[in-house]
Short mmCIF file of C-alpha atoms in Angstrom, two decimals:
data_model
loop_
_atom_site.label_atom_id
_atom_site.label_comp_id
_atom_site.label_asym_id
_atom_site.label_seq_id
_atom_site.Cartn_x
_atom_site.Cartn_y
_atom_site.Cartn_z
CA MET U 74 0.29 -6.51 -4.46
CA LYS U 75 2.45 -9.56 -3.78
CA LYS U 76 5.68 -7.70 -4.00
CA ILE U 77 7.41 -5.91 -1.19
CA PHE U 78 10.92 -5.42 0.24
CA TYR U 79 14.32 -6.96 -0.30
CA PHE U 80 15.96 -9.40 2.14
CA LEU U 81 17.69 -7.52 4.93
CA THR U 82 20.96 -8.64 6.45
CA LEU U 83 20.57 -11.17 9.24
CA PHE U 84 21.31 -8.59 11.92
CA LEU U 85 18.85 -5.99 10.68
CA PHE U 86 16.25 -8.66 10.02
CA SER U 87 16.50 -9.88 13.61
CA ILE U 88 15.94 -6.33 14.87
CA ASN U 89 12.89 -5.92 12.66
CA VAL U 90 11.42 -9.19 13.88
CA PHE U 91 12.02 -8.08 17.48
CA TYR U 92 9.98 -4.94 16.94
CA ALA U 93 7.31 -6.79 14.99
CA GLN U 94 6.87 -9.33 17.78
CA GLN U 95 5.77 -6.58 20.16
CA LEU U 96 2.55 -6.03 18.17
CA GLU U 97 -0.67 -7.86 18.88
CA ASN U 98 -2.93 -9.22 16.16
CA SER U 99 -5.11 -6.28 15.24
CA THR U 100 -5.64 -4.09 12.21
CA LEU U 101 -7.24 -1.32 14.32
CA TRP U 102 -5.19 0.74 16.80
CA LYS U 103 -6.05 3.66 19.10
CA ILE U 104 -3.71 6.67 19.23
CA THR U 105 -3.60 8.70 22.45
CA GLY U 106 -1.19 10.80 24.51
CA ASN U 107 1.45 13.31 23.41
CA GLY U 108 -0.94 16.23 23.80
CA LEU U 109 -3.95 14.74 22.02
CA GLU U 110 -7.21 15.85 23.62
CA LYS U 111 -9.19 12.95 22.15
CA PRO U 112 -8.15 9.59 20.67
CA SER U 113 -7.59 9.03 16.97
CA TYR U 114 -7.55 5.62 15.28
CA LEU U 115 -5.23 3.85 12.84
CA PHE U 116 -6.68 1.15 10.60
CA GLY U 117 -4.65 -1.16 8.35
CA THR U 118 -6.45 -1.83 5.08
CA ILE U 119 -5.81 -4.13 2.17
CA HIS U 120 -6.40 -2.28 -1.06
CA LEU U 121 -8.18 -5.06 -2.95
CA THR U 122 -10.19 -7.78 -1.24
CA CYS U 123 -13.18 -10.05 -1.66
CA ASP U 124 -14.97 -8.61 1.37
CA ALA U 125 -14.45 -5.03 2.52
CA THR U 126 -17.17 -5.12 5.16
CA LEU U 127 -16.20 -2.82 8.04
CA SER U 128 -16.22 -4.47 11.46
CA ASP U 129 -18.27 -3.09 14.35
CA GLU U 130 -15.05 -1.91 16.00
CA VAL U 131 -14.04 0.04 12.89
CA LYS U 132 -17.53 1.56 12.60
CA GLU U 133 -17.39 2.60 16.25
CA ALA U 134 -13.99 4.23 15.70
CA LEU U 135 -15.41 6.08 12.69
CA ASP U 136 -18.28 7.31 14.85
CA LYS U 137 -15.83 8.64 17.46
CA THR U 138 -13.77 10.59 14.92
CA SER U 139 -14.62 13.60 12.76
CA GLN U 140 -12.45 13.19 9.66
CA VAL U 141 -10.98 10.38 7.56
CA VAL U 142 -7.38 10.50 6.34
CA LEU U 143 -6.17 7.93 3.81
CA GLU U 144 -2.80 7.55 2.10
CA ILE U 145 -4.08 10.00 -0.52
CA ASP U 146 -7.27 12.04 -0.77
CA MET U 147 -9.24 9.57 -2.87
CA ASP U 148 -12.28 11.84 -2.72
CA ASP U 149 -10.49 14.62 -4.61
CA PRO U 150 -12.54 15.32 -7.78
CA ALA U 151 -9.32 16.17 -9.63
CA LEU U 152 -7.59 12.94 -8.59
CA GLN U 153 -8.00 11.18 -11.93
CA SER U 154 -6.68 14.09 -13.97
CA LYS U 155 -3.72 14.51 -11.60
CA MET U 156 -2.93 10.81 -11.90
CA MET U 157 -3.18 10.76 -15.68
CA SER U 158 -0.80 13.71 -15.93
CA GLY U 159 1.86 11.77 -14.02
CA ILE U 160 1.70 8.19 -15.29
CA ALA U 161 4.26 8.55 -18.08
CA MET U 162 7.87 7.48 -17.56
CA GLU U 163 10.37 10.29 -17.26
CA ASN U 164 12.54 11.53 -20.14
CA GLY U 165 10.22 10.19 -22.80
CA LYS U 166 11.11 6.58 -22.06
CA THR U 167 8.88 3.77 -23.32
CA LEU U 168 8.49 0.09 -22.54
CA LYS U 169 10.47 -0.82 -25.64
CA ASP U 170 13.50 1.01 -24.23
CA PHE U 171 13.75 -1.64 -21.49
CA THR U 172 12.58 -4.86 -23.18
CA ASN U 173 13.57 -7.07 -26.07
CA ASP U 174 11.01 -8.18 -28.63
CA GLU U 175 10.20 -11.42 -26.77
CA GLU U 176 9.61 -9.66 -23.44
CA TYR U 177 7.50 -6.93 -25.05
CA THR U 178 5.34 -9.55 -26.75
CA MET U 179 4.92 -11.47 -23.48
CA ILE U 180 3.75 -8.34 -21.64
CA ASP U 181 1.42 -7.46 -24.51
CA SER U 182 -0.12 -10.94 -24.41
CA LEU U 183 -0.55 -10.68 -20.63
CA LEU U 184 -2.55 -7.49 -20.94
CA ILE U 185 -4.66 -8.71 -23.83
CA LYS U 186 -5.55 -11.91 -21.94
CA ASN U 187 -6.44 -10.12 -18.71
CA THR U 188 -7.68 -6.68 -19.74
CA GLY U 189 -8.53 -6.97 -23.43
CA MET U 190 -6.15 -4.07 -24.09
CA SER U 191 -2.80 -4.05 -25.87
CA VAL U 192 0.23 -2.70 -24.04
CA LYS U 193 0.80 -0.51 -27.11
CA MET U 194 -1.75 1.86 -25.57
CA LEU U 195 0.32 2.10 -22.39
CA GLU U 196 3.92 1.71 -23.54
CA ARG U 197 4.86 5.17 -22.20
CA ALA U 198 3.30 4.49 -18.79
CA LYS U 199 5.28 3.68 -15.66
CA PRO U 200 5.46 -0.14 -15.41
CA PHE U 201 3.60 -0.15 -12.07
CA PHE U 202 0.64 1.51 -13.82
CA ILE U 203 0.65 -1.19 -16.49
CA ALA U 204 0.54 -3.80 -13.70
CA SER U 205 -2.31 -1.97 -11.96
CA THR U 206 -4.59 -2.58 -14.94
CA TYR U 207 -4.88 -6.29 -14.12
CA LEU U 208 -4.81 -6.19 -10.30
CA ALA U 209 -8.48 -7.15 -10.01
CA LYS U 210 -7.69 -10.33 -11.97
CA LEU U 211 -5.54 -11.53 -9.05
CA LEU U 212 -8.73 -12.18 -7.05
CA ASP U 213 -11.13 -15.05 -7.64
CA CYS U 214 -14.06 -12.80 -6.73
CA PRO U 215 -15.43 -9.33 -7.52
CA ALA U 216 -12.94 -6.81 -6.10
CA GLU U 217 -13.91 -4.61 -3.16
CA SER U 218 -12.00 -1.82 -1.43
CA PHE U 219 -11.81 -0.77 2.22
CA GLU U 220 -10.90 2.74 1.10
CA VAL U 221 -14.15 3.00 -0.87
CA GLU U 222 -16.13 1.85 2.18
CA LEU U 223 -14.37 4.36 4.44
CA ILE U 224 -15.17 7.17 2.03
CA LYS U 225 -18.83 6.12 2.00
CA VAL U 226 -18.97 6.41 5.79
CA ALA U 227 -17.21 9.77 5.75
CA LYS U 228 -19.72 11.13 3.25
CA ALA U 229 -22.66 9.76 5.23
CA GLN U 230 -21.31 11.54 8.31
CA ASN U 231 -20.55 14.76 6.38
CA GLU U 232 -16.85 14.45 7.16
CA GLU U 233 -13.86 15.44 5.08
CA VAL U 234 -11.54 12.94 3.44
CA LYS U 235 -7.88 13.97 3.33
CA GLY U 236 -4.52 12.40 2.50
CA LEU U 237 -1.15 11.80 4.16
CA GLU U 238 0.51 12.36 0.80
CA THR U 239 -0.43 13.55 -2.68
CA ILE U 240 -0.95 11.45 -5.79
CA GLN U 241 2.20 13.14 -7.11
CA ASP U 242 4.10 11.78 -4.08
CA GLN U 243 2.91 8.26 -4.86
CA LEU U 244 3.68 8.52 -8.56
CA LYS U 245 7.20 9.75 -7.78
CA VAL U 246 7.85 6.53 -5.86
CA PHE U 247 7.65 4.69 -9.17
CA ASP U 248 10.10 7.07 -10.81
CA ASP U 249 12.56 6.59 -7.95
CA ILE U 250 12.37 2.80 -8.27
CA PRO U 251 14.27 1.78 -11.43
CA TYR U 252 11.95 1.09 -14.34
CA GLU U 253 14.12 -1.92 -15.17
CA ASP U 254 13.19 -3.59 -11.88
CA GLN U 255 9.50 -2.89 -12.33
CA ILE U 256 9.62 -4.39 -15.82
CA LYS U 257 11.43 -7.51 -14.58
CA ASP U 258 8.37 -8.20 -12.45
CA LEU U 259 6.02 -7.56 -15.37
CA VAL U 260 7.90 -10.15 -17.40
CA LYS U 261 7.87 -12.57 -14.46
CA SER U 262 4.08 -12.19 -14.17
CA ALA U 263 3.66 -12.70 -17.90
CA LYS U 264 5.61 -15.96 -17.94
CA ASP U 265 3.00 -17.81 -15.87
CA ASN U 266 0.00 -15.59 -16.67
CA LEU U 267 -0.26 -14.31 -13.07
CA ALA U 268 -0.35 -17.78 -11.44
CA ALA U 269 2.28 -16.95 -8.79
CA ASP U 270 0.78 -13.50 -8.20
CA LYS U 271 -2.65 -14.99 -7.59
CA GLU U 272 -1.28 -17.51 -5.09
CA ASN U 273 0.60 -14.81 -3.19
CA VAL U 274 -2.47 -12.57 -3.04
CA LYS U 275 -4.53 -15.51 -1.76
CA ILE U 276 -2.04 -16.09 1.06
CA LEU U 277 -1.87 -12.38 1.88
CA LEU U 278 -5.66 -12.13 2.12
CA GLU U 279 -5.80 -15.16 4.40
CA VAL U 280 -3.24 -13.61 6.72
CA TYR U 281 -4.95 -10.22 6.62
CA ASN U 282 -8.22 -11.80 7.69
CA THR U 283 -6.49 -13.10 10.84
CA GLN U 284 -5.36 -9.50 11.57
CA ASN U 285 -1.84 -10.83 12.06
CA ILE U 286 0.09 -7.75 10.96
CA THR U 287 3.33 -9.31 12.20
CA ARG U 288 2.88 -12.21 9.80
CA MET U 289 2.02 -9.80 7.00
CA TYR U 290 5.26 -7.97 7.66
CA LYS U 291 7.17 -11.26 7.58
CA LEU U 292 5.63 -12.19 4.23
CA MET U 293 6.73 -8.85 2.88
CA THR U 294 10.30 -9.14 4.07
CA GLU U 295 10.56 -12.60 2.52
CA ASP U 296 9.43 -11.42 -0.91
CA ASP U 297 12.05 -11.71 -3.64
CA SER U 298 10.64 -9.49 -6.40
CA ALA U 299 12.87 -6.94 -8.14
CA THR U 300 10.56 -3.96 -7.60
CA MET U 301 10.14 -4.43 -3.89
CA GLN U 302 13.82 -4.61 -3.14
CA HIS U 303 13.51 -0.86 -2.63
CA SER U 304 11.92 -0.95 0.83
CA GLU U 305 13.24 2.43 1.90
CA ILE U 306 11.39 4.04 -1.01
CA LEU U 307 8.21 1.99 -0.85
CA LEU U 308 7.58 1.98 2.88
CA ASP U 309 10.23 3.36 5.22
CA ASN U 310 10.58 6.87 3.79
CA ARG U 311 6.83 7.26 3.37
CA ASN U 312 6.13 6.02 6.91
CA MET U 313 8.58 8.52 8.37
CA LYS U 314 7.03 11.39 6.41
CA TRP U 315 3.57 10.37 7.59
CA ILE U 316 4.30 10.59 11.34
CA PRO U 317 4.34 14.41 11.70
CA ARG U 318 1.33 14.64 9.39
CA ILE U 319 -0.57 12.11 11.50
CA GLY U 320 0.26 14.21 14.55
CA GLU U 321 -0.97 17.41 12.91
CA TYR U 322 -4.27 15.87 11.81
CA ALA U 323 -4.85 14.18 15.19
CA LYS U 324 -4.22 17.44 17.09
CA GLU U 325 -6.69 19.30 14.86
CA GLN U 326 -9.52 16.87 15.60
CA PRO U 327 -10.10 13.17 16.29
CA THR U 328 -9.10 11.43 13.07
CA PHE U 329 -9.56 8.00 11.53
CA PHE U 330 -6.44 7.04 9.57
CA GLY U 331 -6.65 4.29 6.94
CA VAL U 332 -3.38 3.05 5.39
CA GLY U 333 -2.23 -0.23 3.88
CA ALA U 334 -1.72 -2.82 6.60
CA GLY U 335 1.81 -3.44 5.34
CA HIS U 336 2.76 -0.05 6.76
CA LEU U 337 1.85 -0.95 10.36
CA ALA U 338 4.45 -3.43 11.63
CA GLY U 339 8.24 -3.54 11.63
CA LYS U 340 11.05 -1.36 12.96
CA ASN U 341 10.06 1.49 10.65
CA GLY U 342 6.34 0.71 10.71
CA VAL U 343 3.83 3.41 11.56
CA ILE U 344 2.97 1.93 14.96
CA THR U 345 6.58 1.80 16.17
CA LEU U 346 7.34 5.25 14.76
CA LEU U 347 4.29 6.76 16.48
CA LYS U 348 5.40 5.24 19.78
CA LYS U 349 8.89 6.68 19.28
CA ALA U 350 7.28 10.08 18.66
CA GLY U 351 5.66 9.91 22.10
CA TYR U 352 2.18 8.59 21.32
CA THR U 353 0.49 5.66 23.05
CA VAL U 354 -0.72 3.20 20.42
CA THR U 355 -2.88 0.31 21.60
CA PRO U 356 -4.75 -2.43 19.72
CA VAL U 357 -8.54 -2.34 19.58
CA LYS U 358 -9.95 -5.81 19.96
#
């Protein structure tokens, strides 16, 4: 959650900030033009939060659209089985292949303290999956999800839920990012029992609640974690793949898109890429 992106060079960073500064404070954007008969909407979510209540503007956008498209089809009944079949590290690797005894013990203690489960049960899993088991512990409240709320509305309106990518696409991201880097961040989290992670999530939630997607982008680019030094894999490449898919869905029928708010701003953010593709993208206040 806290971790995203490596520091860019000063020149590239200045370009990214220039693009980011063009965006107003809003997590909801209307997509029109480029042959669309009716508007679609783009909503930036945060995957875990204390309050996932949908605003009146978001509800109105959902009423005006006829399908919901998330990063993945979270309503797929086979989602869990597909995920479980892809959580193991490639080539039979295990956590012990990348850690010494002290690091392994630290990670094990972290999981036992926060999940009640030993890492021995997950030592073949991709490190990001190990980290995902304690994400809810980063909040000081019961965890809620915007994606869950969006699915509820879609079901109530008898609408389909679809995805911009597959669960296999997402799992591959964490094969492409070196396991060593992911494990460095696990060890870092274990050393202070999630204290720094909790503080970063607190700040991120505060910024999200102001709808300042430019500030969110800045927080991401300033992050120094090992895992999120791979920005082209985590965000840029995925954003670029999403643009033609967003266009296809929006031309089929008015669509409500819900993706992580970190994907919205920046030079290679979804909003800028949609504009480059010929769409008009405007904030909904």
